[in-house]
Amino acid sequence: MNKRILTLAIILAVAPFAATGASVYKWTDENGVTHFGDRQPTGKQSERVSVRTGKSSGGQQRQSPQEQLDELEAREADEAGKREESAVEEARRKQREANCSTARNNLDLLDRNSRIRIEEDGEQRYLSPEEIEEQREKFQEIADENCGAEGER
């Protein structure tokens, strides 16, 4: 009885060391199927896998939960920055469209009417032809800046 217990104890003590000496290889075939084996396949690229940890040697180390959390927070902050930037770009685009529309309407008004009346210091007066041309140039410049693509400025 003691011999059996002693033999069993020796086998149990030696078994983990025998398992660590064995190599397991992992590879993927042409069809994308992953295989495992105790011999390295010939003509195929394979990874040696640690039987104890399940990690392949030379592979990436698994991230800790804190590292995963930090990475997730960094990604979310980056996405929030992009959304904010997108909102600013949208507001800028809408402002440019409004400026373009106003400038074109004013140019159209200047082209249709020969006499433009304005109120100045509580009194109304007509613009001179020189003042009309000055306003036309001003509105044309605004239209040129805001009506084309943003990169054309």
PDB file of C-alpha atoms in Angstrom:
ATOM      1  CA  MET A   1       0.000   0.000   0.000  1.00  0.00           C
ATOM      2  CA  ASN A   2       2.824   2.384   0.897  1.00  0.00           C
ATOM      3  CA  LYS A   3       4.546   1.588  -2.392  1.00  0.00           C
ATOM      4  CA  ARG A   4       1.433   2.527  -4.326  1.00  0.00           C
ATOM      5  CA  ILE A   5       1.040   5.813  -2.481  1.00  0.00           C
ATOM      6  CA  LEU A   6       4.737   6.594  -2.967  1.00  0.00           C
ATOM      7  CA  THR A   7       4.560   5.755  -6.704  1.00  0.00           C
ATOM      8  CA  LEU A   8       1.427   7.862  -7.114  1.00  0.00           C
ATOM      9  CA  ALA A   9       3.073  10.792  -5.297  1.00  0.00           C
ATOM     10  CA  ILE A  10       6.164  10.592  -7.536  1.00  0.00           C
ATOM     11  CA  ILE A  11       4.033  10.476 -10.690  1.00  0.00           C
ATOM     12  CA  LEU A  12       2.024  13.488  -9.545  1.00  0.00           C
ATOM     13  CA  ALA A  13       5.205  15.379  -8.716  1.00  0.00           C
ATOM     14  CA  VAL A  14       6.858  14.633 -12.079  1.00  0.00           C
ATOM     15  CA  ALA A  15       3.761  15.134 -14.310  1.00  0.00           C
ATOM     16  CA  PRO A  16       3.875  18.965 -14.407  1.00  0.00           C
ATOM     17  CA  PHE A  17       7.530  18.916 -15.454  1.00  0.00           C
ATOM     18  CA  ALA A  18       6.774  16.461 -18.246  1.00  0.00           C
ATOM     19  CA  ALA A  19       3.980  18.713 -19.506  1.00  0.00           C
ATOM     20  CA  THR A  20       6.213  21.787 -19.564  1.00  0.00           C
ATOM     21  CA  GLY A  21       8.764  19.986 -21.684  1.00  0.00           C
ATOM     22  CA  ALA A  22       6.190  19.253 -24.387  1.00  0.00           C
ATOM     23  CA  SER A  23       5.756  21.796 -27.157  1.00  0.00           C
ATOM     24  CA  VAL A  24       2.454  22.657 -28.800  1.00  0.00           C
ATOM     25  CA  TYR A  25       2.364  24.457 -32.121  1.00  0.00           C
ATOM     26  CA  LYS A  26      -0.425  26.560 -33.600  1.00  0.00           C
ATOM     27  CA  TRP A  27      -0.872  27.271 -37.326  1.00  0.00           C
ATOM     28  CA  THR A  28      -3.567  28.255 -39.804  1.00  0.00           C
ATOM     29  CA  ASP A  29      -4.152  26.365 -43.044  1.00  0.00           C
ATOM     30  CA  GLU A  30      -5.112  27.722 -46.485  1.00  0.00           C
ATOM     31  CA  ASN A  31      -8.819  27.666 -45.577  1.00  0.00           C
ATOM     32  CA  GLY A  32      -8.291  29.816 -42.474  1.00  0.00           C
ATOM     33  CA  VAL A  33      -8.760  26.911 -40.047  1.00  0.00           C
ATOM     34  CA  THR A  34      -6.548  27.039 -36.944  1.00  0.00           C
ATOM     35  CA  HIS A  35      -4.794  23.804 -35.972  1.00  0.00           C
ATOM     36  CA  PHE A  36      -2.799  22.707 -32.920  1.00  0.00           C
ATOM     37  CA  GLY A  37      -0.243  19.914 -32.820  1.00  0.00           C
ATOM     38  CA  ASP A  38       2.746  18.562 -30.935  1.00  0.00           C
ATOM     39  CA  ARG A  39       4.966  18.689 -34.038  1.00  0.00           C
ATOM     40  CA  GLN A  40       5.861  21.747 -36.027  1.00  0.00           C
ATOM     41  CA  PRO A  41       4.280  21.503 -39.496  1.00  0.00           C
ATOM     42  CA  THR A  42       6.631  21.511 -42.463  1.00  0.00           C
ATOM     43  CA  GLY A  43       6.227  24.295 -44.984  1.00  0.00           C
ATOM     44  CA  LYS A  44       3.882  26.323 -42.791  1.00  0.00           C
ATOM     45  CA  GLN A  45       4.481  29.192 -40.432  1.00  0.00           C
ATOM     46  CA  SER A  46       3.562  28.269 -36.878  1.00  0.00           C
ATOM     47  CA  GLU A  47       3.686  29.678 -33.361  1.00  0.00           C
ATOM     48  CA  ARG A  48       4.858  27.837 -30.289  1.00  0.00           C
ATOM     49  CA  VAL A  49       2.156  27.976 -27.599  1.00  0.00           C
ATOM     50  CA  SER A  50       2.870  27.669 -23.882  1.00  0.00           C
ATOM     51  CA  VAL A  51       0.761  24.833 -22.531  1.00  0.00           C
ATOM     52  CA  ARG A  52       0.710  26.332 -19.069  1.00  0.00           C
ATOM     53  CA  THR A  53      -0.410  29.884 -19.886  1.00  0.00           C
ATOM     54  CA  GLY A  54      -2.018  29.431 -23.298  1.00  0.00           C
ATOM     55  CA  LYS A  55       0.020  32.334 -24.658  1.00  0.00           C
ATOM     56  CA  SER A  56       2.003  32.011 -27.828  1.00  0.00           C
ATOM     57  CA  SER A  57       5.675  32.761 -27.605  1.00  0.00           C
ATOM     58  CA  GLY A  58       6.597  35.909 -29.464  1.00  0.00           C
ATOM     59  CA  GLY A  59       2.952  37.024 -29.492  1.00  0.00           C
ATOM     60  CA  GLN A  60       1.488  40.172 -28.016  1.00  0.00           C
ATOM     61  CA  GLN A  61       1.139  40.375 -24.271  1.00  0.00           C
ATOM     62  CA  ARG A  62      -2.415  40.692 -23.049  1.00  0.00           C
ATOM     63  CA  GLN A  63      -3.313  44.091 -21.647  1.00  0.00           C
ATOM     64  CA  SER A  64      -4.244  44.499 -18.034  1.00  0.00           C
ATOM     65  CA  PRO A  65      -7.755  45.781 -17.256  1.00  0.00           C
ATOM     66  CA  GLN A  66      -6.280  49.178 -16.300  1.00  0.00           C
ATOM     67  CA  GLU A  67      -4.430  49.414 -19.629  1.00  0.00           C
ATOM     68  CA  GLN A  68      -7.637  48.477 -21.469  1.00  0.00           C
ATOM     69  CA  LEU A  69      -9.544  51.156 -19.538  1.00  0.00           C
ATOM     70  CA  ASP A  70      -6.871  53.782 -20.289  1.00  0.00           C
ATOM     71  CA  GLU A  71      -6.940  52.877 -23.974  1.00  0.00           C
ATOM     72  CA  LEU A  72     -10.742  53.061 -24.064  1.00  0.00           C
ATOM     73  CA  GLU A  73     -10.747  56.474 -22.352  1.00  0.00           C
ATOM     74  CA  ALA A  74      -8.123  57.775 -24.786  1.00  0.00           C
ATOM     75  CA  ARG A  75     -10.192  56.550 -27.736  1.00  0.00           C
ATOM     76  CA  GLU A  76     -13.359  58.166 -26.350  1.00  0.00           C
ATOM     77  CA  ALA A  77     -11.539  61.461 -25.753  1.00  0.00           C
ATOM     78  CA  ASP A  78     -10.234  61.367 -29.331  1.00  0.00           C
ATOM     79  CA  GLU A  79     -13.730  60.707 -30.699  1.00  0.00           C
ATOM     80  CA  ALA A  80     -15.180  63.537 -28.566  1.00  0.00           C
ATOM     81  CA  GLY A  81     -12.521  65.893 -29.950  1.00  0.00           C
ATOM     82  CA  LYS A  82     -13.418  64.867 -33.490  1.00  0.00           C
ATOM     83  CA  ARG A  83     -17.132  65.427 -32.816  1.00  0.00           C
ATOM     84  CA  GLU A  84     -16.390  68.880 -31.387  1.00  0.00           C
ATOM     85  CA  GLU A  85     -14.193  69.708 -34.371  1.00  0.00           C
ATOM     86  CA  SER A  86     -16.948  68.501 -36.676  1.00  0.00           C
ATOM     87  CA  ALA A  87     -19.482  70.771 -34.927  1.00  0.00           C
ATOM     88  CA  VAL A  88     -17.158  73.771 -35.325  1.00  0.00           C
ATOM     89  CA  GLU A  89     -16.678  72.970 -39.011  1.00  0.00           C
ATOM     90  CA  GLU A  90     -20.451  72.666 -39.458  1.00  0.00           C
ATOM     91  CA  ALA A  91     -21.035  76.061 -37.798  1.00  0.00           C
ATOM     92  CA  ARG A  92     -18.315  77.624 -39.980  1.00  0.00           C
ATOM     93  CA  ARG A  93     -19.874  76.113 -43.116  1.00  0.00           C
ATOM     94  CA  LYS A  94     -23.344  77.435 -42.207  1.00  0.00           C
ATOM     95  CA  GLN A  95     -21.919  80.914 -41.526  1.00  0.00           C
ATOM     96  CA  ARG A  96     -20.155  80.895 -44.899  1.00  0.00           C
ATOM     97  CA  GLU A  97     -23.402  79.881 -46.641  1.00  0.00           C
ATOM     98  CA  ALA A  98     -25.287  82.714 -44.913  1.00  0.00           C
ATOM     99  CA  ASN A  99     -22.555  85.235 -45.847  1.00  0.00           C
ATOM    100  CA  CYS A 100     -22.592  84.007 -49.449  1.00  0.00           C
ATOM    101  CA  SER A 101     -26.372  84.275 -49.718  1.00  0.00           C
ATOM    102  CA  THR A 102     -26.439  87.789 -48.236  1.00  0.00           C
ATOM    103  CA  ALA A 103     -23.618  89.009 -50.488  1.00  0.00           C
ATOM    104  CA  ARG A 104     -25.287  87.596 -53.616  1.00  0.00           C
ATOM    105  CA  ASN A 105     -28.650  89.126 -52.668  1.00  0.00           C
ATOM    106  CA  ASN A 106     -26.973  92.507 -52.120  1.00  0.00           C
ATOM    107  CA  LEU A 107     -25.152  92.263 -55.475  1.00  0.00           C
ATOM    108  CA  ASP A 108     -28.423  91.392 -57.177  1.00  0.00           C
ATOM    109  CA  LEU A 109     -30.111  94.393 -55.521  1.00  0.00           C
ATOM    110  CA  LEU A 110     -27.284  96.708 -56.612  1.00  0.00           C
ATOM    111  CA  ASP A 111     -27.536  95.423 -60.207  1.00  0.00           C
ATOM    112  CA  ARG A 112     -31.343  95.809 -60.419  1.00  0.00           C
ATOM    113  CA  ASN A 113     -31.725  99.278 -58.897  1.00  0.00           C
ATOM    114  CA  SER A 114     -30.055 102.339 -60.280  1.00  0.00           C
ATOM    115  CA  ARG A 115     -30.875 104.414 -57.199  1.00  0.00           C
ATOM    116  CA  ILE A 116     -30.197 103.035 -53.707  1.00  0.00           C
ATOM    117  CA  ARG A 117     -31.565 104.945 -50.745  1.00  0.00           C
ATOM    118  CA  ILE A 118     -29.979 104.657 -47.292  1.00  0.00           C
ATOM    119  CA  GLU A 119     -30.660 106.210 -43.914  1.00  0.00           C
ATOM    120  CA  GLU A 120     -27.765 108.103 -42.423  1.00  0.00           C
ATOM    121  CA  ASP A 121     -27.945 110.158 -39.194  1.00  0.00           C
ATOM    122  CA  GLY A 122     -31.738 109.957 -39.226  1.00  0.00           C
ATOM    123  CA  GLU A 123     -31.941 111.340 -42.766  1.00  0.00           C
ATOM    124  CA  GLN A 124     -32.432 109.449 -45.998  1.00  0.00           C
ATOM    125  CA  ARG A 125     -30.237 109.988 -49.015  1.00  0.00           C
ATOM    126  CA  TYR A 126     -29.336 108.260 -52.282  1.00  0.00           C
ATOM    127  CA  LEU A 127     -25.974 106.601 -52.871  1.00  0.00           C
ATOM    128  CA  SER A 128     -23.801 108.174 -55.522  1.00  0.00           C
ATOM    129  CA  PRO A 129     -22.638 106.005 -58.463  1.00  0.00           C
ATOM    130  CA  GLU A 130     -19.172 105.875 -56.898  1.00  0.00           C
ATOM    131  CA  GLU A 131     -20.623 104.666 -53.583  1.00  0.00           C
ATOM    132  CA  ILE A 132     -22.701 102.048 -55.407  1.00  0.00           C
ATOM    133  CA  GLU A 133     -19.595 100.759 -57.203  1.00  0.00           C
ATOM    134  CA  GLU A 134     -17.701 100.705 -53.896  1.00  0.00           C
ATOM    135  CA  GLN A 135     -20.501  98.635 -52.314  1.00  0.00           C
ATOM    136  CA  ARG A 136     -20.572  96.314 -55.354  1.00  0.00           C
ATOM    137  CA  GLU A 137     -16.818  95.653 -54.984  1.00  0.00           C
ATOM    138  CA  LYS A 138     -17.226  95.035 -51.243  1.00  0.00           C
ATOM    139  CA  PHE A 139     -20.091  92.538 -51.720  1.00  0.00           C
ATOM    140  CA  GLN A 140     -18.276  90.831 -54.621  1.00  0.00           C
ATOM    141  CA  GLU A 141     -15.250  90.308 -52.376  1.00  0.00           C
ATOM    142  CA  ILE A 142     -17.471  88.801 -49.645  1.00  0.00           C
ATOM    143  CA  ALA A 143     -19.146  86.529 -52.226  1.00  0.00           C
ATOM    144  CA  ASP A 144     -15.761  85.410 -53.577  1.00  0.00           C
ATOM    145  CA  GLU A 145     -14.568  84.532 -50.055  1.00  0.00           C
ATOM    146  CA  ASN A 146     -17.677  82.670 -48.934  1.00  0.00           C
ATOM    147  CA  CYS A 147     -19.334  81.161 -52.020  1.00  0.00           C
ATOM    148  CA  GLY A 148     -16.539  78.913 -53.257  1.00  0.00           C
ATOM    149  CA  ALA A 149     -15.145  75.805 -51.596  1.00  0.00           C
ATOM    150  CA  GLU A 150     -13.492  76.530 -48.238  1.00  0.00           C
ATOM    151  CA  GLY A 151     -10.040  75.666 -49.580  1.00  0.00           C
ATOM    152  CA  GLU A 152     -10.367  78.284 -52.362  1.00  0.00           C
ATOM    153  CA  ARG A 153     -10.091  81.288 -50.054  1.00  0.00           C
TER     154      ARG A 153
END
